[in-house]
Coordinates of N, CA, C and O in Angstrom, one line a residue:
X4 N 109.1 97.9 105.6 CA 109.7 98.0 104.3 C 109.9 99.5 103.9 O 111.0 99.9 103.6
X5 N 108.7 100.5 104.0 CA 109.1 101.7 103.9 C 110.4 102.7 104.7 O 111.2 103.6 104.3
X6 N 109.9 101.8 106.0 CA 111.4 102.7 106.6 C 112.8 102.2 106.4 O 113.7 102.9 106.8
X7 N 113.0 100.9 105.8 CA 114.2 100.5 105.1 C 114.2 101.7 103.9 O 115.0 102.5 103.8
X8 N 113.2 101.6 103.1 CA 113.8 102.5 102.0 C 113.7 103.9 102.5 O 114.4 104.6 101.8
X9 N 113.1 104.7 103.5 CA 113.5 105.9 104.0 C 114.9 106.0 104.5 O 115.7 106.9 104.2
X10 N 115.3 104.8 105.2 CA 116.6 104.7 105.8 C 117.9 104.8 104.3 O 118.7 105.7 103.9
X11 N 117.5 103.7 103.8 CA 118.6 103.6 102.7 C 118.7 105.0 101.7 O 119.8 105.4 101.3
X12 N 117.6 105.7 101.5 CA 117.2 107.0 100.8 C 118.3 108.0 101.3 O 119.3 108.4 100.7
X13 N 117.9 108.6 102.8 CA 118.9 108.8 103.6 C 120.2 109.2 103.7 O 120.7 110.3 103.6
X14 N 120.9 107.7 104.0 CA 122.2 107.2 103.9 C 122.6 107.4 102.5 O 123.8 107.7 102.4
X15 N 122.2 107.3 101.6 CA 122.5 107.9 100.4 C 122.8 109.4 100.4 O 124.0 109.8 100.3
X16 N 121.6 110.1 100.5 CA 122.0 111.3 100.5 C 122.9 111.9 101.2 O 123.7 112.7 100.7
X17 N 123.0 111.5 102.6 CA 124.0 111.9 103.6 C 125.8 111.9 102.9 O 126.8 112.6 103.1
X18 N 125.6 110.5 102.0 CA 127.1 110.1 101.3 C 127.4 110.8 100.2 O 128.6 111.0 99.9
X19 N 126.5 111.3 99.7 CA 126.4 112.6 98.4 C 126.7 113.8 99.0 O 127.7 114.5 99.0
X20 N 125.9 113.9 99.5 CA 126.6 115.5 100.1 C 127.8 115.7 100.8 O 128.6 116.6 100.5
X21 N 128.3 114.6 101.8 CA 129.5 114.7 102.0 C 130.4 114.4 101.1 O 131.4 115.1 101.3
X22 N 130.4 113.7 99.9 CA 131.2 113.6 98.8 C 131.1 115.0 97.9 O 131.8 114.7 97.0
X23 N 130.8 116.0 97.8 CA 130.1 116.6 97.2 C 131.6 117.5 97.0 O 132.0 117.7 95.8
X24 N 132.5 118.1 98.6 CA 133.7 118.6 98.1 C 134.8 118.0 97.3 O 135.5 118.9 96.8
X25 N 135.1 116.6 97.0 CA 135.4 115.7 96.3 C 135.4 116.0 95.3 O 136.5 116.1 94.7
X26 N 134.2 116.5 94.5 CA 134.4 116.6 93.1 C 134.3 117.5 92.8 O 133.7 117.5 91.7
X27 N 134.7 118.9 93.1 CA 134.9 120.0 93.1 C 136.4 120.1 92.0 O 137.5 119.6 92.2
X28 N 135.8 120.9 90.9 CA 137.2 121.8 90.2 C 137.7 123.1 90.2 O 136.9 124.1 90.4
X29 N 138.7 123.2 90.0 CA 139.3 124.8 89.7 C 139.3 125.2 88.5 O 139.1 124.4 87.6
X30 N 139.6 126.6 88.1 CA 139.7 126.9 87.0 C 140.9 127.8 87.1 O 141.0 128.6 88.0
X31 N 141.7 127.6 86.4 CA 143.1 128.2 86.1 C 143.2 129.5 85.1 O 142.1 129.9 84.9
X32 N 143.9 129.9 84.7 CA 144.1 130.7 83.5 C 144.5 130.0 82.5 O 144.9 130.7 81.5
X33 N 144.6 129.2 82.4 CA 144.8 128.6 80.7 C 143.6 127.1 80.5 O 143.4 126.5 79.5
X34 N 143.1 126.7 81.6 CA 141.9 126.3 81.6 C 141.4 125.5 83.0 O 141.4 125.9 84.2
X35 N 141.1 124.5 82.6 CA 140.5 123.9 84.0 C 141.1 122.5 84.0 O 141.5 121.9 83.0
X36 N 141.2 122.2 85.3 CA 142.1 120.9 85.9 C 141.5 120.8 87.4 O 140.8 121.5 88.1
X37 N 142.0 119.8 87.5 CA 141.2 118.9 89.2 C 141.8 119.6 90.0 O 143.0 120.0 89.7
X38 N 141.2 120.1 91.5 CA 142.0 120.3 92.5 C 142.5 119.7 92.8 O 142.2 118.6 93.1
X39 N 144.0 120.8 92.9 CA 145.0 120.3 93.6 C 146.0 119.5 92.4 O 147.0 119.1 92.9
X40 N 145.8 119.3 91.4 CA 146.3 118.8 90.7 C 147.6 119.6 89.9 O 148.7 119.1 89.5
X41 N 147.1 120.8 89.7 CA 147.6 121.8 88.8 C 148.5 121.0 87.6 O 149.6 120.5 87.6
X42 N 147.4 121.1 86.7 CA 147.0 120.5 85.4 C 146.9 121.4 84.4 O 146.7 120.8 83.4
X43 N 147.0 122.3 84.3 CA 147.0 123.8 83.8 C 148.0 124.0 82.7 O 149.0 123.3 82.8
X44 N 147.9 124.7 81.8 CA 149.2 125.0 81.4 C 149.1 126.5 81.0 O 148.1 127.1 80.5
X45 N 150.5 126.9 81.2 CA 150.9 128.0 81.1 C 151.4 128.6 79.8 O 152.1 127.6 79.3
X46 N 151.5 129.6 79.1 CA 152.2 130.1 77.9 C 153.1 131.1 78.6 O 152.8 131.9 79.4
X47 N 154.5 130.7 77.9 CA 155.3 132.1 78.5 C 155.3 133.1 78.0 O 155.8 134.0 78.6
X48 N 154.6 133.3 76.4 CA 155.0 134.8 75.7 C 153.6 135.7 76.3 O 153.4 136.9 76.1
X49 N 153.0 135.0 76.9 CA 151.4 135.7 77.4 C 151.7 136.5 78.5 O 152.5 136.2 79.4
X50 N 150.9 138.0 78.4 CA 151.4 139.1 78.8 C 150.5 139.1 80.5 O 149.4 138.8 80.7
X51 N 151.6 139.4 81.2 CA 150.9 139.5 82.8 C 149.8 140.4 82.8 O 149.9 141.5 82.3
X52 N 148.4 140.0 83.5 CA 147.2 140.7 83.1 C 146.8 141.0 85.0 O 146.5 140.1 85.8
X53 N 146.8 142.1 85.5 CA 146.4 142.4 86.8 C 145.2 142.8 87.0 O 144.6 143.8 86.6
X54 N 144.7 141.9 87.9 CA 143.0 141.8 87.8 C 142.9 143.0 89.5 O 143.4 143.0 90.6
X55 N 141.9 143.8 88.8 CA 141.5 145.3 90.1 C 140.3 144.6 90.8 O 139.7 143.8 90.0
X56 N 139.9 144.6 91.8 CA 138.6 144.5 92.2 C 137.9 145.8 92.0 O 138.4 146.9 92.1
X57 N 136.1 145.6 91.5 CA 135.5 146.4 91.2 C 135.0 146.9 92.5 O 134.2 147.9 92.3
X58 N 135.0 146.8 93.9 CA 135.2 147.2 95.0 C 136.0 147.1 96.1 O 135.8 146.3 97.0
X59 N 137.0 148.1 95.9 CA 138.2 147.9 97.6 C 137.9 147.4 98.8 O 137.0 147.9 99.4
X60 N 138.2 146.7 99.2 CA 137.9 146.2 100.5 C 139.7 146.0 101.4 O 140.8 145.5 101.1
X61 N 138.9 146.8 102.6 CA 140.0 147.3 104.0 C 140.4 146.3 104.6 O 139.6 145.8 105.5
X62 N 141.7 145.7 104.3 CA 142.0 144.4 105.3 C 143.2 144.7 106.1 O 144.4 144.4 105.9
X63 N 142.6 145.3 106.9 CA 143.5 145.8 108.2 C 142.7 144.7 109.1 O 141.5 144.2 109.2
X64 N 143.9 144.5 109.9 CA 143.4 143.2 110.9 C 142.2 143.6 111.9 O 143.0 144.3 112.5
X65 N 141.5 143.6 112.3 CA 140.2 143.7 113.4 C 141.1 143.4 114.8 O 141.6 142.3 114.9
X66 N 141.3 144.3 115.7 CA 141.6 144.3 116.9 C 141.0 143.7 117.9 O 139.8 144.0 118.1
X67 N 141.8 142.7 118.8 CA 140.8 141.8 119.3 C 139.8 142.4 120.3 O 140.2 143.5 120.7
X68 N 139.0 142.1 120.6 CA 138.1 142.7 121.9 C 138.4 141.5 123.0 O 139.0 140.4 123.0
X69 N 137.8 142.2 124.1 CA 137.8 141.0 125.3 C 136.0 140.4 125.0 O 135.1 141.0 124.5
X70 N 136.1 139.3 125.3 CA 134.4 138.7 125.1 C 133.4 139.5 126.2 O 133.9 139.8 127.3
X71 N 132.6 139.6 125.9 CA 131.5 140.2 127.1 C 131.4 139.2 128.5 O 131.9 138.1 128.8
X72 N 130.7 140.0 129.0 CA 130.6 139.0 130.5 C 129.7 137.8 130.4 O 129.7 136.9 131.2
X73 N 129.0 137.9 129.3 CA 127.7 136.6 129.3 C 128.5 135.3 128.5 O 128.0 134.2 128.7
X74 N 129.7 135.5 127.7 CA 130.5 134.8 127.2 C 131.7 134.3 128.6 O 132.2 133.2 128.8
X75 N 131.9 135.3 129.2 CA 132.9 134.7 130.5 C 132.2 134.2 131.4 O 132.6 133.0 131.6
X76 N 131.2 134.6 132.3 CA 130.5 134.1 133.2 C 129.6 133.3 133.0 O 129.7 132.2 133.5
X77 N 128.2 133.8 132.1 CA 127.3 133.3 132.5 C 126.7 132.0 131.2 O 125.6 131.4 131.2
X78 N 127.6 132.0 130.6 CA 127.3 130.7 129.6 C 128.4 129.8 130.3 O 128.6 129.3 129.2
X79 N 129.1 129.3 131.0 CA 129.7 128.6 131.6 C 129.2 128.1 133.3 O 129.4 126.9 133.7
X80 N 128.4 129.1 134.2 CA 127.5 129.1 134.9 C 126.3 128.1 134.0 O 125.9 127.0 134.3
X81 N 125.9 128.7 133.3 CA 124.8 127.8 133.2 C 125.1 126.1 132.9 O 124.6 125.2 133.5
X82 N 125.9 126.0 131.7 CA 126.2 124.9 131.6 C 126.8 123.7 132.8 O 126.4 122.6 132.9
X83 N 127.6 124.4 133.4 CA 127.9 124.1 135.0 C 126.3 123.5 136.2 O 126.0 122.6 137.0
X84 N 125.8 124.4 135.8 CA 124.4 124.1 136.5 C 123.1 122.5 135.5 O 122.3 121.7 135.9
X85 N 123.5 122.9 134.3 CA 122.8 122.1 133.6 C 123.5 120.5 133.9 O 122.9 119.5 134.0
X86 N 124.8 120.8 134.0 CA 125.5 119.9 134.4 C 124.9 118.4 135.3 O 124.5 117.3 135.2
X87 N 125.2 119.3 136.3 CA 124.8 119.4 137.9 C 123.1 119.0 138.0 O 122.6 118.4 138.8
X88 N 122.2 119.7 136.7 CA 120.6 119.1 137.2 C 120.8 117.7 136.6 O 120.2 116.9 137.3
X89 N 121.6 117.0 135.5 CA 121.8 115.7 134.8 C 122.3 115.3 135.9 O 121.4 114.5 136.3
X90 N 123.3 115.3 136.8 CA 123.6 114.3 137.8 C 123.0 114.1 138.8 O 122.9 113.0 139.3
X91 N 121.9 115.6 139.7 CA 121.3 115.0 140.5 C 120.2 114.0 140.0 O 120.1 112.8 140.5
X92 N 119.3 114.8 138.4 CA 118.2 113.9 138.3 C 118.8 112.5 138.3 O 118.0 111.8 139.0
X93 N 119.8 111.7 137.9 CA 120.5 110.2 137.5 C 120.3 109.9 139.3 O 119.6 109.0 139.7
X94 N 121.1 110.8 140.1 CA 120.7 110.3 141.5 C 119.7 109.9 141.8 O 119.4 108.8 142.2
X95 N 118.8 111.0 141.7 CA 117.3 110.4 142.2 C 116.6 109.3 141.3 O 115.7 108.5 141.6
X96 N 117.2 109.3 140.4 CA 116.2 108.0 139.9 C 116.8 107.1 140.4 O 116.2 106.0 140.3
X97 N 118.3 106.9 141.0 CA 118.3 105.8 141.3 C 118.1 105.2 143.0 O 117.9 104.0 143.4
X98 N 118.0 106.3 143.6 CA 117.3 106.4 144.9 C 116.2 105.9 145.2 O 115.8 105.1 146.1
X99 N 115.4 106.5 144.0 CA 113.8 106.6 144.4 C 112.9 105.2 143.6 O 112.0 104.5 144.0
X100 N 113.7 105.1 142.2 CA 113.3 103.8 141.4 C 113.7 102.5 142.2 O 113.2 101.8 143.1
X101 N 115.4 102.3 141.4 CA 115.8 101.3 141.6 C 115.9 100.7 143.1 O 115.8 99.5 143.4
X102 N 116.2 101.9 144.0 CA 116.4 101.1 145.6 C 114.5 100.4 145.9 O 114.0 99.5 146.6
X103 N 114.1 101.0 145.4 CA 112.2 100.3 145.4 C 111.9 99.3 144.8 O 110.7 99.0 144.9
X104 N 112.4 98.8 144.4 CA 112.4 97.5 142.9 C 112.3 96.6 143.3 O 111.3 96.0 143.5
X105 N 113.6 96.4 143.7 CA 114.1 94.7 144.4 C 113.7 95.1 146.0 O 114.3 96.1 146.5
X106 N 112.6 94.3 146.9 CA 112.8 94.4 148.2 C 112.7 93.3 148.6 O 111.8 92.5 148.2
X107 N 113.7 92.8 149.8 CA 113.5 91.5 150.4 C 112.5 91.0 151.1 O 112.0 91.9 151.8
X108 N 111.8 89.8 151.2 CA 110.7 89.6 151.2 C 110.9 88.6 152.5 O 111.7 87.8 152.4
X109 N 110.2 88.7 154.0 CA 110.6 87.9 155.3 C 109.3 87.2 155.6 O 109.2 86.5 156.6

């Protein structure tokens, strides 16, 4: 009984949090409306107001780099090899278990 209601507890929360960007609003300049909605209203005699940031920030694009060698070689090497230990170990177990299991009997 407990772990139904751990479970259902859970699955609740999991549905909340993922719903969570869902109910997200904006706020506009003449007030607030649903995203995506633009529900807002505007005045035309209202005077254009230009907002400064209180600290400049440099957005000049970042030049790409090439990735290091542990990104080219050697995390692909390993995964390649981890690979490779999942298929031998599946072999041997089936070598060593299952061919031992069933033996005919004379």
């Amino acid at each position: 009984m407990a772990r139904r209601l751990v479970a259902v507890a859970l699955g609740i929360s999991v549905v909340a949090l993922l719903s969570l960007p869902l109910a997200a609003t904006t706020t506009s300049e003449a007030g607030t409306g649903e995203a995506g909605t633009g529900t807002g209203t505007t005045e035309a005699t209202a005077p254009a107001v230009t907002i400064e940031p209180a600290v400049p920030v440099d957005t000049t694009p970042v030049p790409e780099t090439n990735p290091d060698w542990t990104y080219r070689f050697f995390i692909p090497t390993l995964l390649v090899l981890a690979a490779l230990v999942v298929i031998v170990t599946v072999i041997q177990y089936f070598t060593r278990v299952v061919r031992n299991r069933y033996r005919i009997v004379r």
